[in-house]
């Protein structure tokens, strides 16, 4: 899709209320006048396929032309996914039950697909001796629709099944207990590594990795108020401050006081190897972002993403020199 076509398509589908709210945030943060921002955002949309959220997250008002060309915008991200991932195979990742079956070697937890056909005995087996469970829609992203259920919820299993169906829960899972070191950052959420593998024409491997860290909620997702920090691929140490979607930056976690820069991910080599091996299972999807939890026993998959978000790896706080992540992709593929 050409840049003009992409721009016009986005123009038709745009959430103008959200855009207006985002524009006010950009205006306040940048200190730029309205005329400049409107003109510059239009230029970035036409020249770099950048949406208003791209402009905000990458703080493009601070970047020159050469720097802007290194940012992965929504249009570029969409192009990479179309180039690398055969849509007829997306269901292996988009359906969470299918994902758990396909990658069962690395999904070390009990789970149950929820439907009208789910039996009370199946529910009883999963719920037995557990204090809490996580319910998720069968499809979905950004942490939407995920609910934590406490033991009291299944005192009446018939009523619990009805509630799960009402809540549109497609899969019910045992809660992952994260490594104590990971809990030091934020104990309210399972803080997961987002590790992106790329089976490129030039080379295959890991193109980027970030740690997603919760900020008081049950989810670590940046769309649920969480933050992210870039992981050094060799050492597993966090290279940058934590940053959230609002542009806040944290050297220490605001709830626990734990240092973010320099924090080391346990079992990092094992986590990388798991993702590299799993990337070969469905080779028709050549660009996958894996969400990896670290437990006391090693890494385990939470899920894989067939259409990876381009927001997390493009926060301005992670690129103080203004050079974005697109050059890393060009080591693997032509973009």
PDB file of N, CA and C in Angstrom, residues 196-296:
ATOM      1  N   UNK A 196      11.205 -10.417  20.220  1.00  0.00           N
ATOM      2  CA  UNK A 196      10.753 -10.508  18.825  1.00  0.00           C
ATOM      3  C   UNK A 196      11.779 -11.263  17.988  1.00  0.00           C
ATOM      4  N   UNK A 197      11.317 -12.335  17.349  1.00  0.00           N
ATOM      5  CA  UNK A 197      12.166 -13.106  16.445  1.00  0.00           C
ATOM      6  C   UNK A 197      11.824 -12.763  15.005  1.00  0.00           C
ATOM      7  N   UNK A 198      12.834 -12.803  14.148  1.00  0.00           N
ATOM      8  CA  UNK A 198      12.658 -12.451  12.743  1.00  0.00           C
ATOM      9  C   UNK A 198      13.417 -13.466  11.893  1.00  0.00           C
ATOM     10  N   UNK A 199      12.682 -14.187  11.066  1.00  0.00           N
ATOM     11  CA  UNK A 199      13.293 -15.137  10.131  1.00  0.00           C
ATOM     12  C   UNK A 199      13.488 -14.388   8.823  1.00  0.00           C
ATOM     13  N   UNK A 200      14.533 -13.592   8.782  1.00  0.00           N
ATOM     14  CA  UNK A 200      14.754 -12.707   7.646  1.00  0.00           C
ATOM     15  C   UNK A 200      15.512 -13.359   6.516  1.00  0.00           C
ATOM     16  N   UNK A 201      15.525 -12.681   5.378  1.00  0.00           N
ATOM     17  CA  UNK A 201      16.277 -13.166   4.215  1.00  0.00           C
ATOM     18  C   UNK A 201      17.780 -12.980   4.401  1.00  0.00           C
ATOM     19  N   UNK A 202      18.166 -11.990   5.208  1.00  0.00           N
ATOM     20  CA  UNK A 202      19.587 -11.719   5.439  1.00  0.00           C
ATOM     21  C   UNK A 202      20.134 -12.539   6.608  1.00  0.00           C
ATOM     22  N   UNK A 203      19.338 -12.653   7.666  1.00  0.00           N
ATOM     23  CA  UNK A 203      19.714 -13.453   8.829  1.00  0.00           C
ATOM     24  C   UNK A 203      18.461 -13.772   9.636  1.00  0.00           C
ATOM     25  N   UNK A 204      18.582 -14.728  10.563  1.00  0.00           N
ATOM     26  CA  UNK A 204      17.491 -15.090  11.455  1.00  0.00           C
ATOM     27  C   UNK A 204      17.954 -14.898  12.893  1.00  0.00           C
ATOM     28  N   UNK A 205      17.030 -14.483  13.743  1.00  0.00           N
ATOM     29  CA  UNK A 205      17.400 -14.308  15.148  1.00  0.00           C
ATOM     30  C   UNK A 205      16.437 -13.402  15.874  1.00  0.00           C
ATOM     31  N   UNK A 206      16.920 -12.788  16.940  1.00  0.00           N
ATOM     32  CA  UNK A 206      16.122 -11.873  17.761  1.00  0.00           C
ATOM     33  C   UNK A 206      16.426 -10.445  17.331  1.00  0.00           C
ATOM     34  N   UNK A 207      15.391  -9.714  16.977  1.00  0.00           N
ATOM     35  CA  UNK A 207      15.588  -8.348  16.477  1.00  0.00           C
ATOM     36  C   UNK A 207      15.508  -7.321  17.603  1.00  0.00           C
ATOM     37  N   UNK A 208      14.732  -7.609  18.637  1.00  0.00           N
ATOM     38  CA  UNK A 208      14.684  -6.715  19.801  1.00  0.00           C
ATOM     39  C   UNK A 208      14.079  -7.454  20.979  1.00  0.00           C
ATOM     40  N   UNK A 209      14.292  -6.893  22.170  1.00  0.00           N
ATOM     41  CA  UNK A 209      13.689  -7.441  23.389  1.00  0.00           C
ATOM     42  C   UNK A 209      13.463  -6.314  24.386  1.00  0.00           C
ATOM     43  N   UNK A 210      12.293  -6.340  25.019  1.00  0.00           N
ATOM     44  CA  UNK A 210      11.931  -5.368  26.044  1.00  0.00           C
ATOM     45  C   UNK A 210      11.314  -6.101  27.222  1.00  0.00           C
ATOM     46  N   UNK A 211      11.487  -5.546  28.402  1.00  0.00           N
ATOM     47  CA  UNK A 211      10.765  -6.054  29.567  1.00  0.00           C
ATOM     48  C   UNK A 211       9.572  -5.154  29.818  1.00  0.00           C
ATOM     49  N   UNK A 212       8.407  -5.768  29.903  1.00  0.00           N
ATOM     50  CA  UNK A 212       7.188  -5.032  30.229  1.00  0.00           C
ATOM     51  C   UNK A 212       6.946  -5.182  31.733  1.00  0.00           C
ATOM     52  N   UNK A 213       6.739  -4.068  32.385  1.00  0.00           N
ATOM     53  CA  UNK A 213       6.658  -4.034  33.847  1.00  0.00           C
ATOM     54  C   UNK A 213       5.335  -3.408  34.263  1.00  0.00           C
ATOM     55  N   UNK A 214       4.621  -4.069  35.140  1.00  0.00           N
ATOM     56  CA  UNK A 214       3.360  -3.525  35.629  1.00  0.00           C
ATOM     57  C   UNK A 214       3.579  -2.323  36.525  1.00  0.00           C
ATOM     58  N   UNK A 215       2.478  -1.623  36.807  1.00  0.00           N
ATOM     59  CA  UNK A 215       2.559  -0.439  37.669  1.00  0.00           C
ATOM     60  C   UNK A 215       1.375  -0.403  38.626  1.00  0.00           C
ATOM     61  N   UNK A 216       1.104  -1.590  39.210  1.00  0.00           N
ATOM     62  CA  UNK A 216       0.056  -1.668  40.219  1.00  0.00           C
ATOM     63  C   UNK A 216      -1.150  -2.481  39.816  1.00  0.00           C
ATOM     64  N   UNK A 217      -1.321  -2.708  38.507  1.00  0.00           N
ATOM     65  CA  UNK A 217      -2.450  -3.499  38.030  1.00  0.00           C
ATOM     66  C   UNK A 217      -2.020  -4.951  37.819  1.00  0.00           C
ATOM     67  N   UNK A 218      -2.990  -5.816  37.530  1.00  0.00           N
ATOM     68  CA  UNK A 218      -2.691  -7.233  37.334  1.00  0.00           C
ATOM     69  C   UNK A 218      -1.977  -7.478  36.014  1.00  0.00           C
ATOM     70  N   UNK A 219      -2.047  -6.495  35.077  1.00  0.00           N
ATOM     71  CA  UNK A 219      -1.413  -6.641  33.772  1.00  0.00           C
ATOM     72  C   UNK A 219      -0.168  -5.765  33.681  1.00  0.00           C
ATOM     73  N   UNK A 220       0.830  -6.255  32.916  1.00  0.00           N
ATOM     74  CA  UNK A 220       2.036  -5.460  32.670  1.00  0.00           C
ATOM     75  C   UNK A 220       1.953  -4.674  31.373  1.00  0.00           C
ATOM     76  N   UNK A 221       0.875  -4.856  30.621  1.00  0.00           N
ATOM     77  CA  UNK A 221       0.755  -4.261  29.294  1.00  0.00           C
ATOM     78  C   UNK A 221       0.779  -2.738  29.343  1.00  0.00           C
ATOM     79  N   UNK A 222       1.468  -2.115  28.371  1.00  0.00           N
ATOM     80  CA  UNK A 222       1.554  -0.647  28.358  1.00  0.00           C
ATOM     81  C   UNK A 222       0.192  -0.001  28.107  1.00  0.00           C
ATOM     82  N   UNK A 223      -0.735  -0.727  27.491  1.00  0.00           N
ATOM     83  CA  UNK A 223      -2.073  -0.189  27.291  1.00  0.00           C
ATOM     84  C   UNK A 223      -2.901  -0.254  28.565  1.00  0.00           C
ATOM     85  N   UNK A 224      -2.358  -0.914  29.602  1.00  0.00           N
ATOM     86  CA  UNK A 224      -3.034  -0.998  30.893  1.00  0.00           C
ATOM     87  C   UNK A 224      -2.261  -0.243  31.969  1.00  0.00           C
ATOM     88  N   UNK A 225      -1.420   0.714  31.538  1.00  0.00           N
ATOM     89  CA  UNK A 225      -0.698   1.543  32.486  1.00  0.00           C
ATOM     90  C   UNK A 225       0.696   1.065  32.833  1.00  0.00           C
ATOM     91  N   UNK A 226       1.127  -0.047  32.217  1.00  0.00           N
ATOM     92  CA  UNK A 226       2.464  -0.557  32.485  1.00  0.00           C
ATOM     93  C   UNK A 226       3.534   0.220  31.752  1.00  0.00           C
ATOM     94  N   UNK A 227       4.779  -0.199  31.958  1.00  0.00           N
ATOM     95  CA  UNK A 227       5.917   0.460  31.331  1.00  0.00           C
ATOM     96  C   UNK A 227       6.795  -0.592  30.670  1.00  0.00           C
ATOM     97  N   UNK A 228       7.800  -0.138  29.932  1.00  0.00           N
ATOM     98  CA  UNK A 228       8.724  -1.053  29.268  1.00  0.00           C
ATOM     99  C   UNK A 228      10.130  -0.488  29.347  1.00  0.00           C
ATOM    100  N   UNK A 229      11.115  -1.391  29.343  1.00  0.00           N
ATOM    101  CA  UNK A 229      12.524  -1.008  29.309  1.00  0.00           C
ATOM    102  C   UNK A 229      13.241  -1.951  28.347  1.00  0.00           C
ATOM    103  N   UNK A 230      14.223  -1.429  27.634  1.00  0.00           N
ATOM    104  CA  UNK A 230      14.914  -2.214  26.611  1.00  0.00           C
ATOM    105  C   UNK A 230      15.916  -3.171  27.260  1.00  0.00           C
ATOM    106  N   UNK A 231      15.946  -4.403  26.735  1.00  0.00           N
ATOM    107  CA  UNK A 231      16.846  -5.437  27.244  1.00  0.00           C
ATOM    108  C   UNK A 231      18.046  -5.570  26.316  1.00  0.00           C
ATOM    109  N   UNK A 232      19.242  -5.595  26.893  1.00  0.00           N
ATOM    110  CA  UNK A 232      20.440  -5.890  26.118  1.00  0.00           C
ATOM    111  C   UNK A 232      20.396  -7.361  25.712  1.00  0.00           C
ATOM    112  N   UNK A 233      20.487  -7.636  24.418  1.00  0.00           N
ATOM    113  CA  UNK A 233      20.308  -8.998  23.922  1.00  0.00           C
ATOM    114  C   UNK A 233      21.404  -9.941  24.397  1.00  0.00           C
ATOM    115  N   UNK A 234      22.579  -9.434  24.647  1.00  0.00           N
ATOM    116  CA  UNK A 234      23.683 -10.299  25.062  1.00  0.00           C
ATOM    117  C   UNK A 234      23.619 -10.630  26.553  1.00  0.00           C
ATOM    118  N   UNK A 235      23.434  -9.625  27.381  1.00  0.00           N
ATOM    119  CA  UNK A 235      23.548  -9.814  28.831  1.00  0.00           C
ATOM    120  C   UNK A 235      22.230 -10.046  29.555  1.00  0.00           C
ATOM    121  N   UNK A 236      21.120  -9.621  28.949  1.00  0.00           N
ATOM    122  CA  UNK A 236      19.842  -9.705  29.632  1.00  0.00           C
ATOM    123  C   UNK A 236      19.631  -8.592  30.644  1.00  0.00           C
ATOM    124  N   UNK A 237      20.488  -7.569  30.627  1.00  0.00           N
ATOM    125  CA  UNK A 237      20.329  -6.434  31.529  1.00  0.00           C
ATOM    126  C   UNK A 237      19.439  -5.366  30.895  1.00  0.00           C
ATOM    127  N   UNK A 238      18.729  -4.623  31.720  1.00  0.00           N
ATOM    128  CA  UNK A 238      17.920  -3.517  31.223  1.00  0.00           C
ATOM    129  C   UNK A 238      18.829  -2.331  30.930  1.00  0.00           C
ATOM    130  N   UNK A 239      18.717  -1.817  29.714  1.00  0.00           N
ATOM    131  CA  UNK A 239      19.605  -0.757  29.245  1.00  0.00           C
ATOM    132  C   UNK A 239      19.059   0.643  29.504  1.00  0.00           C
ATOM    133  N   UNK A 240      17.766   0.750  29.671  1.00  0.00           N
ATOM    134  CA  UNK A 240      17.119   2.066  29.670  1.00  0.00           C
ATOM    135  C   UNK A 240      16.202   2.248  30.867  1.00  0.00           C
ATOM    136  N   UNK A 241      15.734   3.465  31.030  1.00  0.00           N
ATOM    137  CA  UNK A 241      14.682   3.738  32.001  1.00  0.00           C
ATOM    138  C   UNK A 241      13.420   2.988  31.590  1.00  0.00           C
ATOM    139  N   UNK A 242      12.513   2.825  32.534  1.00  0.00           N
ATOM    140  CA  UNK A 242      11.184   2.370  32.186  1.00  0.00           C
ATOM    141  C   UNK A 242      10.409   3.540  31.606  1.00  0.00           C
ATOM    142  N   UNK A 243       9.599   3.285  30.605  1.00  0.00           N
ATOM    143  CA  UNK A 243       8.797   4.341  29.991  1.00  0.00           C
ATOM    144  C   UNK A 243       7.404   3.811  29.723  1.00  0.00           C
ATOM    145  N   UNK A 244       6.414   4.650  29.915  1.00  0.00           N
ATOM    146  CA  UNK A 244       5.042   4.237  29.629  1.00  0.00           C
ATOM    147  C   UNK A 244       4.497   5.008  28.439  1.00  0.00           C
ATOM    148  N   UNK A 245       3.281   4.680  28.063  1.00  0.00           N
ATOM    149  CA  UNK A 245       2.698   5.235  26.851  1.00  0.00           C
ATOM    150  C   UNK A 245       2.407   6.730  26.986  1.00  0.00           C
ATOM    151  N   UNK A 246       2.305   7.197  28.230  1.00  0.00           N
ATOM    152  CA  UNK A 246       2.060   8.618  28.455  1.00  0.00           C
ATOM    153  C   UNK A 246       3.344   9.437  28.361  1.00  0.00           C
ATOM    154  N   UNK A 247       4.485   8.745  28.239  1.00  0.00           N
ATOM    155  CA  UNK A 247       5.753   9.451  28.135  1.00  0.00           C
ATOM    156  C   UNK A 247       6.477   9.625  29.459  1.00  0.00           C
ATOM    157  N   UNK A 248       5.926   9.056  30.538  1.00  0.00           N
ATOM    158  CA  UNK A 248       6.605   9.111  31.833  1.00  0.00           C
ATOM    159  C   UNK A 248       7.833   8.209  31.817  1.00  0.00           C
ATOM    160  N   UNK A 249       8.876   8.621  32.540  1.00  0.00           N
ATOM    161  CA  UNK A 249      10.127   7.877  32.572  1.00  0.00           C
ATOM    162  C   UNK A 249      10.489   7.562  34.014  1.00  0.00           C
ATOM    163  N   UNK A 250      10.957   6.333  34.239  1.00  0.00           N
ATOM    164  CA  UNK A 250      11.230   5.882  35.597  1.00  0.00           C
ATOM    165  C   UNK A 250      12.610   5.233  35.671  1.00  0.00           C
ATOM    166  N   UNK A 251      13.482   5.781  36.537  1.00  0.00           N
ATOM    167  CA  UNK A 251      14.761   5.128  36.809  1.00  0.00           C
ATOM    168  C   UNK A 251      14.585   4.045  37.861  1.00  0.00           C
ATOM    169  N   UNK A 252      13.663   4.270  38.771  1.00  0.00           N
ATOM    170  CA  UNK A 252      13.280   3.282  39.777  1.00  0.00           C
ATOM    171  C   UNK A 252      11.792   3.017  39.636  1.00  0.00           C
ATOM    172  N   UNK A 253      11.375   1.807  40.004  1.00  0.00           N
ATOM    173  CA  UNK A 253       9.942   1.525  39.922  1.00  0.00           C
ATOM    174  C   UNK A 253       9.204   2.364  40.963  1.00  0.00           C
ATOM    175  N   UNK A 254       8.144   3.052  40.568  1.00  0.00           N
ATOM    176  CA  UNK A 254       7.463   3.969  41.493  1.00  0.00           C
ATOM    177  C   UNK A 254       6.806   3.286  42.687  1.00  0.00           C
ATOM    178  N   UNK A 255       6.513   2.004  42.593  1.00  0.00           N
ATOM    179  CA  UNK A 255       5.863   1.299  43.706  1.00  0.00           C
ATOM    180  C   UNK A 255       6.855   0.574  44.601  1.00  0.00           C
ATOM    181  N   UNK A 256       7.896  -0.006  44.003  1.00  0.00           N
ATOM    182  CA  UNK A 256       8.817  -0.841  44.775  1.00  0.00           C
ATOM    183  C   UNK A 256      10.172  -0.183  45.015  1.00  0.00           C
ATOM    184  N   UNK A 257      10.497   0.848  44.257  1.00  0.00           N
ATOM    185  CA  UNK A 257      11.787   1.490  44.397  1.00  0.00           C
ATOM    186  C   UNK A 257      12.943   0.715  43.791  1.00  0.00           C
ATOM    187  N   UNK A 258      12.660  -0.373  43.110  1.00  0.00           N
ATOM    188  CA  UNK A 258      13.703  -1.192  42.500  1.00  0.00           C
ATOM    189  C   UNK A 258      14.326  -0.464  41.311  1.00  0.00           C
ATOM    190  N   UNK A 259      15.654  -0.468  41.233  1.00  0.00           N
ATOM    191  CA  UNK A 259      16.347   0.124  40.089  1.00  0.00           C
ATOM    192  C   UNK A 259      15.965  -0.606  38.811  1.00  0.00           C
ATOM    193  N   UNK A 260      15.658   0.160  37.770  1.00  0.00           N
ATOM    194  CA  UNK A 260      15.303  -0.433  36.487  1.00  0.00           C
ATOM    195  C   UNK A 260      16.540  -0.603  35.616  1.00  0.00           C
ATOM    196  N   UNK A 261      17.303   0.447  35.416  1.00  0.00           N
ATOM    197  CA  UNK A 261      18.519   0.344  34.609  1.00  0.00           C
ATOM    198  C   UNK A 261      19.504  -0.591  35.311  1.00  0.00           C
ATOM    199  N   UNK A 262      19.978  -1.595  34.573  1.00  0.00           N
ATOM    200  CA  UNK A 262      20.935  -2.545  35.129  1.00  0.00           C
ATOM    201  C   UNK A 262      20.305  -3.800  35.704  1.00  0.00           C
ATOM    202  N   UNK A 263      18.970  -3.814  35.883  1.00  0.00           N
ATOM    203  CA  UNK A 263      18.295  -5.022  36.362  1.00  0.00           C
ATOM    204  C   UNK A 263      18.553  -6.163  35.380  1.00  0.00           C
ATOM    205  N   UNK A 264      18.852  -7.341  35.910  1.00  0.00           N
ATOM    206  CA  UNK A 264      19.198  -8.479  35.050  1.00  0.00           C
ATOM    207  C   UNK A 264      18.079  -9.517  35.043  1.00  0.00           C
ATOM    208  N   UNK A 265      17.659  -9.931  33.852  1.00  0.00           N
ATOM    209  CA  UNK A 265      16.608 -10.931  33.695  1.00  0.00           C
ATOM    210  C   UNK A 265      17.167 -12.319  34.024  1.00  0.00           C
ATOM    211  N   UNK A 266      16.578 -13.049  34.974  1.00  0.00           N
ATOM    212  CA  UNK A 266      17.023 -14.420  35.227  1.00  0.00           C
ATOM    213  C   UNK A 266      16.731 -15.321  34.012  1.00  0.00           C
ATOM    214  N   UNK A 267      17.527 -16.367  33.851  1.00  0.00           N
ATOM    215  CA  UNK A 267      17.326 -17.354  32.786  1.00  0.00           C
ATOM    216  C   UNK A 267      17.262 -16.710  31.396  1.00  0.00           C
ATOM    217  N   UNK A 268      18.046 -15.658  31.184  1.00  0.00           N
ATOM    218  CA  UNK A 268      17.964 -14.932  29.924  1.00  0.00           C
ATOM    219  C   UNK A 268      18.385 -15.789  28.727  1.00  0.00           C
ATOM    220  N   UNK A 269      19.465 -16.520  28.846  1.00  0.00           N
ATOM    221  CA  UNK A 269      19.917 -17.360  27.738  1.00  0.00           C
ATOM    222  C   UNK A 269      18.862 -18.405  27.392  1.00  0.00           C
ATOM    223  N   UNK A 270      18.237 -18.986  28.420  1.00  0.00           N
ATOM    224  CA  UNK A 270      17.190 -19.985  28.194  1.00  0.00           C
ATOM    225  C   UNK A 270      15.967 -19.359  27.515  1.00  0.00           C
ATOM    226  N   UNK A 271      15.640 -18.130  27.902  1.00  0.00           N
ATOM    227  CA  UNK A 271      14.497 -17.438  27.288  1.00  0.00           C
ATOM    228  C   UNK A 271      14.755 -17.186  25.810  1.00  0.00           C
ATOM    229  N   UNK A 272      15.964 -16.742  25.480  1.00  0.00           N
ATOM    230  CA  UNK A 272      16.296 -16.501  24.074  1.00  0.00           C
ATOM    231  C   UNK A 272      16.239 -17.794  23.272  1.00  0.00           C
ATOM    232  N   UNK A 273      16.820 -18.849  23.813  1.00  0.00           N
ATOM    233  CA  UNK A 273      16.853 -20.115  23.089  1.00  0.00           C
ATOM    234  C   UNK A 273      15.451 -20.662  22.861  1.00  0.00           C
ATOM    235  N   UNK A 274      14.576 -20.502  23.853  1.00  0.00           N
ATOM    236  CA  UNK A 274      13.194 -20.954  23.718  1.00  0.00           C
ATOM    237  C   UNK A 274      12.513 -20.248  22.547  1.00  0.00           C
ATOM    238  N   UNK A 275      12.685 -18.947  22.462  1.00  0.00           N
ATOM    239  CA  UNK A 275      12.044 -18.181  21.391  1.00  0.00           C
ATOM    240  C   UNK A 275      12.619 -18.552  20.024  1.00  0.00           C
ATOM    241  N   UNK A 276      13.914 -18.722  19.948  1.00  0.00           N
ATOM    242  CA  UNK A 276      14.547 -19.083  18.669  1.00  0.00           C
ATOM    243  C   UNK A 276      14.082 -20.449  18.189  1.00  0.00           C
ATOM    244  N   UNK A 277      13.927 -21.374  19.111  1.00  0.00           N
ATOM    245  CA  UNK A 277      13.444 -22.715  18.742  1.00  0.00           C
ATOM    246  C   UNK A 277      11.980 -22.667  18.341  1.00  0.00           C
ATOM    247  N   UNK A 278      11.180 -21.951  19.112  1.00  0.00           N
ATOM    248  CA  UNK A 278       9.743 -21.861  18.825  1.00  0.00           C
ATOM    249  C   UNK A 278       9.475 -21.164  17.504  1.00  0.00           C
ATOM    250  N   UNK A 279      10.359 -20.244  17.108  1.00  0.00           N
ATOM    251  CA  UNK A 279      10.168 -19.490  15.860  1.00  0.00           C
ATOM    252  C   UNK A 279      10.161 -20.399  14.636  1.00  0.00           C
ATOM    253  N   UNK A 280      10.692 -21.605  14.770  1.00  0.00           N
ATOM    254  CA  UNK A 280      10.752 -22.535  13.648  1.00  0.00           C
ATOM    255  C   UNK A 280       9.515 -23.433  13.547  1.00  0.00           C
ATOM    256  N   UNK A 281       8.634 -23.377  14.557  1.00  0.00           N
ATOM    257  CA  UNK A 281       7.475 -24.284  14.594  1.00  0.00           C
ATOM    258  C   UNK A 281       6.449 -23.919  13.522  1.00  0.00           C
ATOM    259  N   UNK A 282       6.172 -22.637  13.365  1.00  0.00           N
ATOM    260  CA  UNK A 282       5.250 -22.164  12.322  1.00  0.00           C
ATOM    261  C   UNK A 282       6.042 -21.176  11.457  1.00  0.00           C
ATOM    262  N   UNK A 283       6.889 -21.672  10.554  1.00  0.00           N
ATOM    263  CA  UNK A 283       7.790 -20.788   9.805  1.00  0.00           C
ATOM    264  C   UNK A 283       7.081 -19.857   8.835  1.00  0.00           C
ATOM    265  N   UNK A 284       5.789 -20.069   8.620  1.00  0.00           N
ATOM    266  CA  UNK A 284       5.030 -19.164   7.746  1.00  0.00           C
ATOM    267  C   UNK A 284       4.821 -17.811   8.420  1.00  0.00           C
ATOM    268  N   UNK A 285       5.024 -17.765   9.732  1.00  0.00           N
ATOM    269  CA  UNK A 285       5.011 -16.495  10.457  1.00  0.00           C
ATOM    270  C   UNK A 285       6.457 -16.201  10.842  1.00  0.00           C
ATOM    271  N   UNK A 286       7.052 -15.300  10.087  1.00  0.00           N
ATOM    272  CA  UNK A 286       8.488 -15.073  10.202  1.00  0.00           C
ATOM    273  C   UNK A 286       8.833 -13.942  11.171  1.00  0.00           C
ATOM    274  N   UNK A 287       7.836 -13.199  11.588  1.00  0.00           N
ATOM    275  CA  UNK A 287       8.050 -12.098  12.545  1.00  0.00           C
ATOM    276  C   UNK A 287       7.049 -12.280  13.682  1.00  0.00           C
ATOM    277  N   UNK A 288       7.538 -12.701  14.837  1.00  0.00           N
ATOM    278  CA  UNK A 288       6.678 -12.988  15.984  1.00  0.00           C
ATOM    279  C   UNK A 288       7.245 -12.306  17.221  1.00  0.00           C
ATOM    280  N   UNK A 289       6.378 -11.684  17.996  1.00  0.00           N
ATOM    281  CA  UNK A 289       6.767 -11.126  19.293  1.00  0.00           C
ATOM    282  C   UNK A 289       6.238 -12.061  20.374  1.00  0.00           C
ATOM    283  N   UNK A 290       7.148 -12.667  21.116  1.00  0.00           N
ATOM    284  CA  UNK A 290       6.812 -13.650  22.144  1.00  0.00           C
ATOM    285  C   UNK A 290       6.757 -12.964  23.503  1.00  0.00           C
ATOM    286  N   UNK A 291       5.712 -13.261  24.264  1.00  0.00           N
ATOM    287  CA  UNK A 291       5.622 -12.765  25.635  1.00  0.00           C
ATOM    288  C   UNK A 291       6.050 -13.888  26.568  1.00  0.00           C
ATOM    289  N   UNK A 292       7.158 -13.674  27.260  1.00  0.00           N
ATOM    290  CA  UNK A 292       7.821 -14.714  28.039  1.00  0.00           C
ATOM    291  C   UNK A 292       7.828 -14.335  29.515  1.00  0.00           C
ATOM    292  N   UNK A 293       7.302 -15.226  30.353  1.00  0.00           N
ATOM    293  CA  UNK A 293       7.392 -15.052  31.800  1.00  0.00           C
ATOM    294  C   UNK A 293       8.591 -15.843  32.309  1.00  0.00           C
ATOM    295  N   UNK A 294       9.201 -15.341  33.354  1.00  0.00           N
ATOM    296  CA  UNK A 294      10.342 -16.019  33.965  1.00  0.00           C
ATOM    297  C   UNK A 294       9.915 -16.536  35.335  1.00  0.00           C
ATOM    298  N   UNK A 295       9.955 -17.854  35.515  1.00  0.00           N
ATOM    299  CA  UNK A 295       9.602 -18.473  36.788  1.00  0.00           C
ATOM    300  C   UNK A 295      10.874 -18.954  37.485  1.00  0.00           C
ATOM    301  N   UNK A 296      10.715 -19.527  38.673  1.00  0.00           N
ATOM    302  CA  UNK A 296      11.868 -20.073  39.398  1.00  0.00           C
ATOM    303  C   UNK A 296      12.516 -21.217  38.628  1.00  0.00           C
TER     304      UNK A 296
END
